[in-house]
Amino acid sequence: MRWWSAANLVSNAGTWMQLTVQNLLVLQITGSAAATGLSLSVQAAPGLLMGLFGGAVVDRWPRKVTAAVSQAALGLVAFTTAALVAFGELNVGILMALAAVTGLIATVDGPACALLGNDLVPLKDVPSAIAVGSLVHSVGRLAGTALAGVAVTFLGTASAYAANGLSFLFVAAVIPFLRPLPTPPPAPSAVRPAAQPVPAGGHRPGSAREGLAFFIRRPRLMALAGITGLSAVFGRNYGLTLAVLVTGPLQAGAAAFGTVSTVLAVGGMVGAVLAARLRSPSVRLVGALAAAGGLLQAVAGFSPSLAVLLVMVLPMAVVESVSDTAGTTVLQTDPPAHMRGRVLGVWRSASTVWGLVGPPLLGLLMELAGARGTLAVGGLLIACAVGAGALLHQRRPAPGAHLPELPGPALPPTAAARPETLRAAA
């Protein structure tokens, strides 16, 4: 796990080096802000369209091999981009194609690497492993952003892509030496006998549709998706809402927003350290943290000064980080082992929708209500939705409580305790 964390730190730093210069590169080539947005959409599109199939691949193929091959493929794309930039051969068409290929590989690489990290520790330590990953991500983001400026200044734009390619190869080189812990066999009820035919309208074992059906039938995962989706759309786009608040109503400059971003990053790292102490997080905990974050956001929207905003931003980031770790833990441990890749694939498709819908919707809301109103409305919407969901969950009758008493022979106590017997009796 120490080697895996070190490899991820290098990889995250390389990724943020590339992301820092990527938009500037598109602007240099095209001179169009619209083309910059289009390149981001092209890279995100495979996650929306192919996330389910990427998760199915992860469930079917050996995890270490899948992660190593996907990392090497991403490294090859980064080296290709670096060479094209260095020789002045990169044009808009090639750039869009490379962005699409990167997004397609990421549909497999994301769940493969996430689950491989969890395989290195006992189940009880998975929340800590996810928290360490979040901390590594935050540190890598700060380091990569800083290194990008140095690399571009002294070596040029191509060097950021080359460095990212090397970081992928480093991860691919570490993976063969990792020793995942044995995975406990799935419960007999979770495994379909090989000779059993697939029913009409059913899904073959290991299929993407089977993963989607499992996700939809799982109330905990659907509730988690609802909470996370609301938070992602109305509460997490701080790069947009807080930027408008700082430069608009608070009348501060870009440097002040940089300070806010730094406080957000520090709060995220503090939250990751605190989240490492989680052992059995639940959807209820995720909801409570989301509601608390929404209320903090609503209050932050009415900050009279930058100093007050900074005081509010720190706990917002801490709560967000702990909530993310708790939610990711539920997502990656609730499904049986043979379904986790497909569940993460469903999640990737859903999160792509949130990422595409959120910024335009918030932009429209800010046109109508301003930055302060958007933060307040979004935060209150999250808190009220979570509260309403909790009330509905509490009022839901217990399983079997609605069944009427029917005439018939008495059931033995051991049989009456089984849900399937109750259904048969009804």
CSV table of C-alpha atoms in Angstrom, one decimal:
chain,number,residue,atom,x,y,z
A,1,MET,CA,0.0,0.0,0.0
A,2,ARG,CA,2.9,2.4,0.7
A,3,TRP,CA,4.3,1.7,-2.8
A,4,TRP,CA,0.8,2.1,-4.3
A,5,SER,CA,0.4,5.5,-2.5
A,6,ALA,CA,3.8,6.7,-3.7
A,7,ALA,CA,3.0,5.7,-7.3
A,8,ASN,CA,-0.4,7.5,-7.1
A,9,LEU,CA,1.3,10.6,-5.7
A,10,VAL,CA,3.7,10.7,-8.7
A,11,SER,CA,0.8,10.0,-11.1
A,12,ASN,CA,-1.5,12.7,-9.6
A,13,ALA,CA,1.3,15.2,-9.8
A,14,GLY,CA,1.9,14.3,-13.5
A,15,THR,CA,-1.8,14.5,-14.2
A,16,TRP,CA,-2.2,17.9,-12.7
A,17,MET,CA,0.9,19.1,-14.6
A,18,GLN,CA,-0.9,18.2,-17.8
A,19,LEU,CA,-4.3,19.5,-16.8
A,20,THR,CA,-2.8,22.8,-15.8
A,21,VAL,CA,-1.4,23.4,-19.3
A,22,GLN,CA,-4.0,21.6,-21.3
A,23,ASN,CA,-6.5,24.4,-21.7
A,24,LEU,CA,-3.7,26.9,-22.5
A,25,LEU,CA,-2.5,24.5,-25.2
A,26,VAL,CA,-6.0,24.3,-26.8
A,27,LEU,CA,-6.2,28.1,-26.7
A,28,GLN,CA,-2.8,28.4,-28.4
A,29,ILE,CA,-3.7,26.0,-31.2
A,30,THR,CA,-7.3,27.2,-31.8
A,31,GLY,CA,-7.6,30.6,-30.3
A,32,SER,CA,-11.1,29.7,-29.3
A,33,ALA,CA,-12.6,29.3,-25.9
A,34,ALA,CA,-15.4,27.3,-27.4
A,35,ALA,CA,-12.9,24.8,-28.7
A,36,THR,CA,-11.4,24.5,-25.2
A,37,GLY,CA,-14.8,23.6,-23.8
A,38,LEU,CA,-15.4,21.2,-26.7
A,39,SER,CA,-12.1,19.3,-25.9
A,40,LEU,CA,-13.2,18.8,-22.3
A,41,SER,CA,-16.6,17.5,-23.4
A,42,VAL,CA,-15.0,15.1,-25.9
A,43,GLN,CA,-12.8,13.7,-23.2
A,44,ALA,CA,-15.7,13.4,-20.8
A,45,ALA,CA,-18.1,11.8,-23.4
A,46,PRO,CA,-16.7,8.2,-23.1
A,47,GLY,CA,-17.3,8.2,-19.4
A,48,LEU,CA,-21.0,8.9,-20.1
A,49,LEU,CA,-21.4,6.5,-23.0
A,50,MET,CA,-18.9,3.7,-22.1
A,51,GLY,CA,-18.7,3.8,-18.3
A,52,LEU,CA,-20.9,0.7,-17.9
A,53,PHE,CA,-18.8,-1.3,-20.4
A,54,GLY,CA,-15.5,-0.2,-18.8
A,55,GLY,CA,-16.7,-1.4,-15.4
A,56,ALA,CA,-17.7,-4.8,-17.0
A,57,VAL,CA,-14.2,-5.1,-18.4
A,58,VAL,CA,-12.7,-4.5,-14.9
A,59,ASP,CA,-15.0,-7.3,-13.4
A,60,ARG,CA,-14.0,-9.8,-16.1
A,61,TRP,CA,-10.2,-9.2,-16.5
A,62,PRO,CA,-7.5,-9.7,-13.9
A,63,ARG,CA,-7.3,-6.4,-12.0
A,64,LYS,CA,-3.5,-6.0,-11.9
A,65,VAL,CA,-3.2,-6.7,-15.6
A,66,THR,CA,-6.1,-4.3,-16.4
A,67,ALA,CA,-4.6,-1.5,-14.4
A,68,ALA,CA,-1.1,-1.9,-15.7
A,69,VAL,CA,-2.2,-2.0,-19.4
A,70,SER,CA,-4.5,1.0,-19.0
A,71,GLN,CA,-1.7,3.0,-17.2
A,72,ALA,CA,0.7,2.2,-20.0
A,73,ALA,CA,-1.9,3.1,-22.6
A,74,LEU,CA,-2.4,6.5,-21.0
A,75,GLY,CA,1.3,7.0,-20.9
A,76,LEU,CA,1.5,6.3,-24.6
A,77,VAL,CA,-1.1,8.9,-25.3
A,78,ALA,CA,0.7,11.5,-23.2
A,79,PHE,CA,4.1,10.8,-24.9
A,80,THR,CA,2.4,11.0,-28.3
A,81,THR,CA,0.9,14.4,-27.4
A,82,ALA,CA,4.3,15.6,-26.2
A,83,ALA,CA,6.0,14.6,-29.4
A,84,LEU,CA,3.3,16.2,-31.6
A,85,VAL,CA,3.6,19.4,-29.6
A,86,ALA,CA,7.4,19.4,-29.7
A,87,PHE,CA,7.4,19.0,-33.5
A,88,GLY,CA,4.5,21.4,-34.1
A,89,GLU,CA,2.3,18.8,-35.7
A,90,LEU,CA,-0.6,18.9,-33.3
A,91,ASN,CA,-3.9,20.3,-34.9
A,92,VAL,CA,-7.5,20.5,-33.7
A,93,GLY,CA,-8.5,17.1,-35.2
A,94,ILE,CA,-5.7,15.2,-33.7
A,95,LEU,CA,-6.2,17.0,-30.4
A,96,MET,CA,-9.9,16.0,-30.2
A,97,ALA,CA,-9.0,12.4,-31.2
A,98,LEU,CA,-6.4,12.1,-28.4
A,99,ALA,CA,-8.9,13.6,-25.9
A,100,ALA,CA,-11.5,11.0,-26.9
A,101,VAL,CA,-8.9,8.1,-26.6
A,102,THR,CA,-7.9,9.4,-23.2
A,103,GLY,CA,-11.5,9.4,-22.0
A,104,LEU,CA,-12.1,5.9,-23.4
A,105,ILE,CA,-9.1,4.4,-21.6
A,106,ALA,CA,-10.1,6.2,-18.4
A,107,THR,CA,-13.4,4.3,-18.3
A,108,VAL,CA,-11.4,1.2,-17.6
A,109,ASP,CA,-8.4,2.7,-15.7
A,110,GLY,CA,-10.5,4.6,-13.1
A,111,PRO,CA,-12.4,1.6,-11.6
A,112,ALA,CA,-9.4,-0.7,-12.1
A,113,CYS,CA,-7.0,1.4,-10.1
A,114,ALA,CA,-9.6,2.3,-7.4
A,115,LEU,CA,-10.4,-1.3,-6.7
A,116,LEU,CA,-6.8,-2.4,-6.9
A,117,GLY,CA,-5.9,0.0,-4.1
A,118,ASN,CA,-8.7,-1.5,-2.0
A,119,ASP,CA,-7.5,-5.0,-2.7
A,120,LEU,CA,-4.2,-4.3,-0.9
A,121,VAL,CA,-5.8,-3.8,2.6
A,122,PRO,CA,-8.3,-5.7,4.8
A,123,LEU,CA,-11.9,-4.8,4.4
A,124,LYS,CA,-11.9,-2.9,7.7
A,125,ASP,CA,-9.1,-0.7,6.5
A,126,VAL,CA,-10.7,0.3,3.1
A,127,PRO,CA,-12.0,3.7,4.5
A,128,SER,CA,-8.5,4.5,5.6
A,129,ALA,CA,-7.1,3.5,2.2
A,130,ILE,CA,-9.6,5.7,0.4
A,131,ALA,CA,-8.8,8.6,2.7
A,132,VAL,CA,-5.1,8.1,2.0
A,133,GLY,CA,-5.9,8.2,-1.7
A,134,SER,CA,-7.8,11.4,-1.2
A,135,LEU,CA,-4.9,12.9,0.7
A,136,VAL,CA,-2.5,11.8,-2.0
A,137,HIS,CA,-4.8,13.4,-4.7
A,138,SER,CA,-4.8,16.7,-2.9
A,139,VAL,CA,-1.0,16.8,-2.4
A,140,GLY,CA,-0.4,15.7,-6.0
A,141,ARG,CA,-2.7,18.5,-7.2
A,142,LEU,CA,-0.8,21.1,-5.3
A,143,ALA,CA,2.6,19.7,-6.4
A,144,GLY,CA,1.6,19.2,-10.0
A,145,THR,CA,0.1,22.7,-10.4
A,146,ALA,CA,3.3,24.2,-9.0
A,147,LEU,CA,5.6,22.0,-11.1
A,148,ALA,CA,3.6,22.8,-14.3
A,149,GLY,CA,4.6,26.5,-14.1
A,150,VAL,CA,8.2,25.6,-13.6
A,151,ALA,CA,8.2,23.0,-16.5
A,152,VAL,CA,6.5,25.2,-19.0
A,153,THR,CA,8.7,28.2,-18.1
A,154,PHE,CA,12.0,26.4,-18.6
A,155,LEU,CA,11.2,23.4,-20.9
A,156,GLY,CA,8.0,24.3,-22.8
A,157,THR,CA,4.5,22.9,-22.9
A,158,ALA,CA,5.5,19.5,-24.2
A,159,SER,CA,7.5,18.8,-21.1
A,160,ALA,CA,4.3,18.7,-19.0
A,161,TYR,CA,2.9,15.9,-21.2
A,162,ALA,CA,6.2,14.0,-21.2
A,163,ALA,CA,6.3,14.2,-17.4
A,164,ASN,CA,2.8,12.9,-17.2
A,165,GLY,CA,3.7,10.0,-19.5
A,166,LEU,CA,6.6,9.1,-17.2
A,167,SER,CA,4.3,9.1,-14.2
A,168,PHE,CA,2.0,6.6,-15.9
A,169,LEU,CA,4.9,4.3,-16.7
A,170,PHE,CA,6.1,4.5,-13.1
A,171,VAL,CA,2.6,3.3,-11.9
A,172,ALA,CA,2.6,0.5,-14.5
A,173,ALA,CA,6.1,-0.6,-13.3
A,174,VAL,CA,5.0,-0.7,-9.6
A,175,ILE,CA,1.8,-2.7,-10.2
A,176,PRO,CA,3.5,-6.1,-10.9
A,177,PHE,CA,5.1,-6.0,-7.4
A,178,LEU,CA,1.9,-5.4,-5.5
A,179,ARG,CA,0.4,-8.2,-3.5
A,180,PRO,CA,-3.4,-8.0,-3.2
A,181,LEU,CA,-5.0,-9.8,-0.3
A,182,PRO,CA,-7.2,-12.8,-1.2
A,183,THR,CA,-10.7,-11.9,-2.0
A,184,PRO,CA,-13.4,-13.9,-0.1
A,185,PRO,CA,-15.6,-16.0,-2.4
A,186,PRO,CA,-19.0,-14.5,-3.3
A,187,ALA,CA,-22.1,-15.8,-1.5
A,188,PRO,CA,-23.7,-18.7,-3.3
A,189,SER,CA,-26.8,-16.7,-4.0
A,190,ALA,CA,-24.7,-14.1,-5.8
A,191,VAL,CA,-23.3,-16.6,-8.3
A,192,ARG,CA,-25.4,-17.9,-11.2
A,193,PRO,CA,-24.6,-21.5,-12.1
A,194,ALA,CA,-22.7,-21.7,-15.4
A,195,ALA,CA,-25.3,-24.1,-17.0
A,196,GLN,CA,-28.3,-22.0,-16.0
A,197,PRO,CA,-29.7,-20.3,-19.1
A,198,VAL,CA,-30.3,-16.6,-19.1
A,199,PRO,CA,-34.1,-15.9,-18.7
A,200,ALA,CA,-35.9,-14.0,-21.4
A,201,GLY,CA,-35.3,-10.3,-21.0
A,202,GLY,CA,-32.6,-11.1,-18.4
A,203,HIS,CA,-28.9,-10.2,-18.3
A,204,ARG,CA,-25.9,-12.4,-18.9
A,205,PRO,CA,-23.6,-12.8,-15.9
A,206,GLY,CA,-20.8,-10.2,-16.1
A,207,SER,CA,-22.7,-8.0,-18.5
A,208,ALA,CA,-22.9,-4.2,-18.2
A,209,ARG,CA,-26.7,-4.4,-18.0
A,210,GLU,CA,-26.5,-6.7,-15.1
A,211,GLY,CA,-24.4,-4.1,-13.3
A,212,LEU,CA,-27.0,-1.4,-14.0
A,213,ALA,CA,-29.9,-3.5,-12.9
A,214,PHE,CA,-28.0,-4.3,-9.6
A,215,PHE,CA,-27.4,-0.6,-9.0
A,216,ILE,CA,-31.0,0.4,-9.6
A,217,ARG,CA,-32.4,-2.4,-7.3
A,218,ARG,CA,-30.0,-1.4,-4.5
A,219,PRO,CA,-31.7,1.3,-2.3
A,220,ARG,CA,-28.5,2.3,-0.6
A,221,LEU,CA,-26.7,3.0,-3.8
A,222,MET,CA,-29.7,4.9,-5.3
A,223,ALA,CA,-29.9,7.1,-2.2
A,224,LEU,CA,-26.1,7.7,-2.3
A,225,ALA,CA,-26.4,8.7,-6.0
A,226,GLY,CA,-29.2,11.1,-5.2
A,227,ILE,CA,-27.3,12.8,-2.3
A,228,THR,CA,-24.0,12.9,-4.3
A,229,GLY,CA,-25.7,14.2,-7.4
A,230,LEU,CA,-27.4,17.1,-5.6
A,231,SER,CA,-24.1,18.0,-3.9
A,232,ALA,CA,-22.2,17.8,-7.1
A,233,VAL,CA,-24.5,20.0,-9.0
A,234,PHE,CA,-25.4,22.6,-6.4
A,235,GLY,CA,-22.6,22.4,-3.9
A,236,ARG,CA,-19.3,21.4,-5.3
A,237,ASN,CA,-18.7,23.8,-8.2
A,238,TYR,CA,-16.7,26.2,-6.1
A,239,GLY,CA,-14.4,27.0,-8.9
A,240,LEU,CA,-17.3,28.8,-10.5
A,241,THR,CA,-19.5,30.0,-7.7
A,242,LEU,CA,-16.8,31.2,-5.3
A,243,ALA,CA,-14.8,32.8,-8.2
A,244,VAL,CA,-17.9,34.9,-9.1
A,245,LEU,CA,-18.5,35.7,-5.4
A,246,VAL,CA,-14.9,36.8,-4.7
A,247,THR,CA,-14.4,38.8,-7.9
A,248,GLY,CA,-18.0,40.3,-7.8
A,249,PRO,CA,-19.8,41.1,-4.6
A,250,LEU,CA,-16.7,40.9,-2.4
A,251,GLN,CA,-14.8,43.0,-4.9
A,252,ALA,CA,-11.5,41.1,-4.6
A,253,GLY,CA,-9.1,40.0,-7.3
A,254,ALA,CA,-7.8,36.8,-8.8
A,255,ALA,CA,-5.1,36.6,-6.1
A,256,ALA,CA,-7.8,36.5,-3.5
A,257,PHE,CA,-9.6,33.7,-5.2
A,258,GLY,CA,-6.2,31.9,-5.3
A,259,THR,CA,-6.1,32.2,-1.5
A,260,VAL,CA,-9.7,30.8,-1.3
A,261,SER,CA,-8.6,27.8,-3.5
A,262,THR,CA,-5.6,27.2,-1.3
A,263,VAL,CA,-7.8,27.1,1.8
A,264,LEU,CA,-10.1,24.7,0.0
A,265,ALA,CA,-7.1,22.4,-0.7
A,266,VAL,CA,-5.9,22.6,2.9
A,267,GLY,CA,-9.4,21.8,4.2
A,268,GLY,CA,-9.6,18.8,1.8
A,269,MET,CA,-6.3,17.4,3.2
A,270,VAL,CA,-7.5,17.9,6.8
A,271,GLY,CA,-10.7,16.2,6.0
A,272,ALA,CA,-8.8,13.3,4.4
A,273,VAL,CA,-6.8,12.8,7.6
A,274,LEU,CA,-10.0,12.9,9.7
A,275,ALA,CA,-11.7,10.5,7.3
A,276,ALA,CA,-8.9,7.9,7.8
A,277,ARG,CA,-10.5,7.1,11.2
A,278,LEU,CA,-13.8,6.0,9.6
A,279,ARG,CA,-14.5,2.3,9.9
A,280,SER,CA,-18.1,1.6,8.8
A,281,PRO,CA,-19.4,4.7,7.1
A,282,SER,CA,-23.1,4.7,6.0
A,283,VAL,CA,-25.3,6.5,3.6
A,284,ARG,CA,-26.9,8.2,6.6
A,285,LEU,CA,-23.5,9.7,7.5
A,286,VAL,CA,-23.0,10.9,3.9
A,287,GLY,CA,-26.4,12.6,4.0
A,288,ALA,CA,-25.7,14.3,7.3
A,289,LEU,CA,-22.4,15.6,6.1
A,290,ALA,CA,-23.9,16.7,2.8
A,291,ALA,CA,-26.7,18.6,4.7
A,292,ALA,CA,-24.1,20.2,7.0
A,293,GLY,CA,-22.0,21.2,4.0
A,294,GLY,CA,-25.1,22.7,2.3
A,295,LEU,CA,-25.9,24.8,5.3
A,296,LEU,CA,-22.3,26.0,5.6
A,297,GLN,CA,-22.4,26.9,1.9
A,298,ALA,CA,-25.6,28.9,2.4
A,299,VAL,CA,-24.1,30.9,5.2
A,300,ALA,CA,-20.9,31.4,3.2
A,301,GLY,CA,-22.9,33.0,0.4
A,302,PHE,CA,-23.7,35.9,2.6
A,303,SER,CA,-20.2,36.5,3.8
A,304,PRO,CA,-19.7,40.3,4.2
A,305,SER,CA,-15.9,40.1,3.6
A,306,LEU,CA,-13.2,37.9,2.3
A,307,ALA,CA,-11.9,37.1,5.8
A,308,VAL,CA,-15.3,35.8,6.8
A,309,LEU,CA,-15.5,33.7,3.6
A,310,LEU,CA,-12.2,32.1,4.3
A,311,VAL,CA,-13.4,31.2,7.8
A,312,MET,CA,-16.4,29.5,6.3
A,313,VAL,CA,-14.6,27.8,3.4
A,314,LEU,CA,-12.3,25.7,5.6
A,315,PRO,CA,-15.0,23.7,7.4
A,316,MET,CA,-16.9,23.4,4.1
A,317,ALA,CA,-13.8,21.7,2.5
A,318,VAL,CA,-13.3,19.5,5.6
A,319,VAL,CA,-17.0,18.3,5.6
A,320,GLU,CA,-16.8,17.8,1.8
A,321,SER,CA,-13.7,15.7,2.0
A,322,VAL,CA,-15.0,13.4,4.8
A,323,SER,CA,-18.3,13.1,3.0
A,324,ASP,CA,-16.5,12.1,-0.2
A,325,THR,CA,-14.5,9.4,1.6
A,326,ALA,CA,-17.5,8.0,3.3
A,327,GLY,CA,-19.5,7.9,0.1
A,328,THR,CA,-16.7,6.3,-1.9
A,329,THR,CA,-16.3,3.7,0.8
A,330,VAL,CA,-20.0,2.8,0.7
A,331,LEU,CA,-19.8,2.7,-3.1
A,332,GLN,CA,-16.8,0.4,-3.2
A,333,THR,CA,-17.7,-2.0,-0.4
A,334,ASP,CA,-21.5,-2.3,-0.6
A,335,PRO,CA,-21.6,-4.4,-3.8
A,336,PRO,CA,-20.3,-8.0,-3.8
A,337,ALA,CA,-16.7,-8.3,-5.1
A,338,HIS,CA,-17.7,-9.6,-8.5
A,339,MET,CA,-20.0,-6.6,-9.1
A,340,ARG,CA,-17.8,-3.7,-8.0
A,341,GLY,CA,-16.3,-2.8,-11.3
A,342,ARG,CA,-19.7,-2.5,-13.0
A,343,VAL,CA,-21.1,-0.5,-10.0
A,344,LEU,CA,-18.2,1.9,-10.4
A,345,GLY,CA,-18.9,2.0,-14.2
A,346,VAL,CA,-22.5,3.1,-13.5
A,347,TRP,CA,-21.2,5.7,-11.1
A,348,ARG,CA,-18.8,7.1,-13.7
A,349,SER,CA,-21.6,7.5,-16.2
A,350,ALA,CA,-23.8,9.2,-13.5
A,351,SER,CA,-21.0,11.5,-12.3
A,352,THR,CA,-20.2,12.5,-15.9
A,353,VAL,CA,-23.9,13.7,-16.2
A,354,TRP,CA,-23.5,15.7,-13.0
A,355,GLY,CA,-20.2,17.3,-14.3
A,356,LEU,CA,-21.8,18.3,-17.6
A,357,VAL,CA,-25.1,19.6,-16.1
A,358,GLY,CA,-23.8,21.4,-13.1
A,359,PRO,CA,-21.8,24.3,-14.5
A,360,PRO,CA,-24.4,25.5,-17.1
A,361,LEU,CA,-27.2,25.2,-14.5
A,362,LEU,CA,-25.3,27.2,-11.9
A,363,GLY,CA,-24.4,29.7,-14.6
A,364,LEU,CA,-28.1,30.2,-15.4
A,365,LEU,CA,-28.9,30.4,-11.7
A,366,MET,CA,-26.3,33.1,-11.1
A,367,GLU,CA,-27.7,35.1,-13.9
A,368,LEU,CA,-31.1,35.1,-12.1
A,369,ALA,CA,-30.0,35.1,-8.4
A,370,GLY,CA,-26.4,36.3,-8.4
A,371,ALA,CA,-23.5,34.5,-6.7
A,372,ARG,CA,-24.8,34.9,-3.1
A,373,GLY,CA,-28.3,33.7,-4.0
A,374,THR,CA,-26.9,30.7,-5.9
A,375,LEU,CA,-24.8,29.6,-3.0
A,376,ALA,CA,-27.7,30.1,-0.6
A,377,VAL,CA,-30.3,28.4,-2.8
A,378,GLY,CA,-28.0,25.5,-3.7
A,379,GLY,CA,-27.0,24.9,-0.1
A,380,LEU,CA,-30.6,25.0,1.3
A,381,LEU,CA,-31.8,22.7,-1.5
A,382,ILE,CA,-29.2,20.1,-0.6
A,383,ALA,CA,-30.0,20.3,3.1
A,384,CYS,CA,-33.8,20.2,2.6
A,385,ALA,CA,-33.6,17.3,0.1
A,386,VAL,CA,-31.5,15.3,2.5
A,387,GLY,CA,-33.8,16.0,5.4
A,388,ALA,CA,-36.9,15.1,3.3
A,389,GLY,CA,-35.3,11.8,2.3
A,390,ALA,CA,-34.4,11.0,5.9
A,391,LEU,CA,-38.0,11.6,7.0
A,392,LEU,CA,-39.4,9.4,4.2
A,393,HIS,CA,-37.0,6.7,5.1
A,394,GLN,CA,-38.0,6.7,8.7
A,395,ARG,CA,-41.7,6.6,7.8
A,396,ARG,CA,-41.3,3.7,5.4
A,397,PRO,CA,-43.0,0.6,6.9
A,398,ALA,CA,-40.7,-2.3,7.9
A,399,PRO,CA,-40.5,-5.2,5.4
A,400,GLY,CA,-43.5,-7.5,5.9
A,401,ALA,CA,-45.3,-5.1,8.3
A,402,HIS,CA,-48.0,-4.4,5.7
A,403,LEU,CA,-48.9,-8.1,5.1
A,404,PRO,CA,-52.4,-8.9,6.4
A,405,GLU,CA,-53.2,-11.9,8.5
A,406,LEU,CA,-54.5,-14.7,6.2
A,407,PRO,CA,-56.3,-17.9,7.2
A,408,GLY,CA,-54.2,-21.0,6.9
A,409,PRO,CA,-52.0,-23.4,8.8
A,410,ALA,CA,-49.7,-21.9,11.4
A,411,LEU,CA,-46.0,-21.6,10.3
A,412,PRO,CA,-43.2,-22.9,12.4
A,413,PRO,CA,-41.2,-20.1,14.1
A,414,THR,CA,-38.0,-20.8,12.0
A,415,ALA,CA,-40.0,-20.7,8.8
A,416,ALA,CA,-42.0,-17.7,9.6
A,417,ALA,CA,-38.8,-15.7,10.2
A,418,ARG,CA,-37.7,-16.1,6.6
A,419,PRO,CA,-38.9,-13.4,4.1
A,420,GLU,CA,-39.4,-16.0,1.3
A,421,THR,CA,-41.7,-18.0,3.5
A,422,LEU,CA,-43.8,-14.9,4.2
A,423,ARG,CA,-44.1,-14.2,0.5
A,424,ALA,CA,-45.2,-17.8,-0.1
A,425,ALA,CA,-47.7,-17.6,2.7
A,426,ALA,CA,-49.2,-14.4,1.3
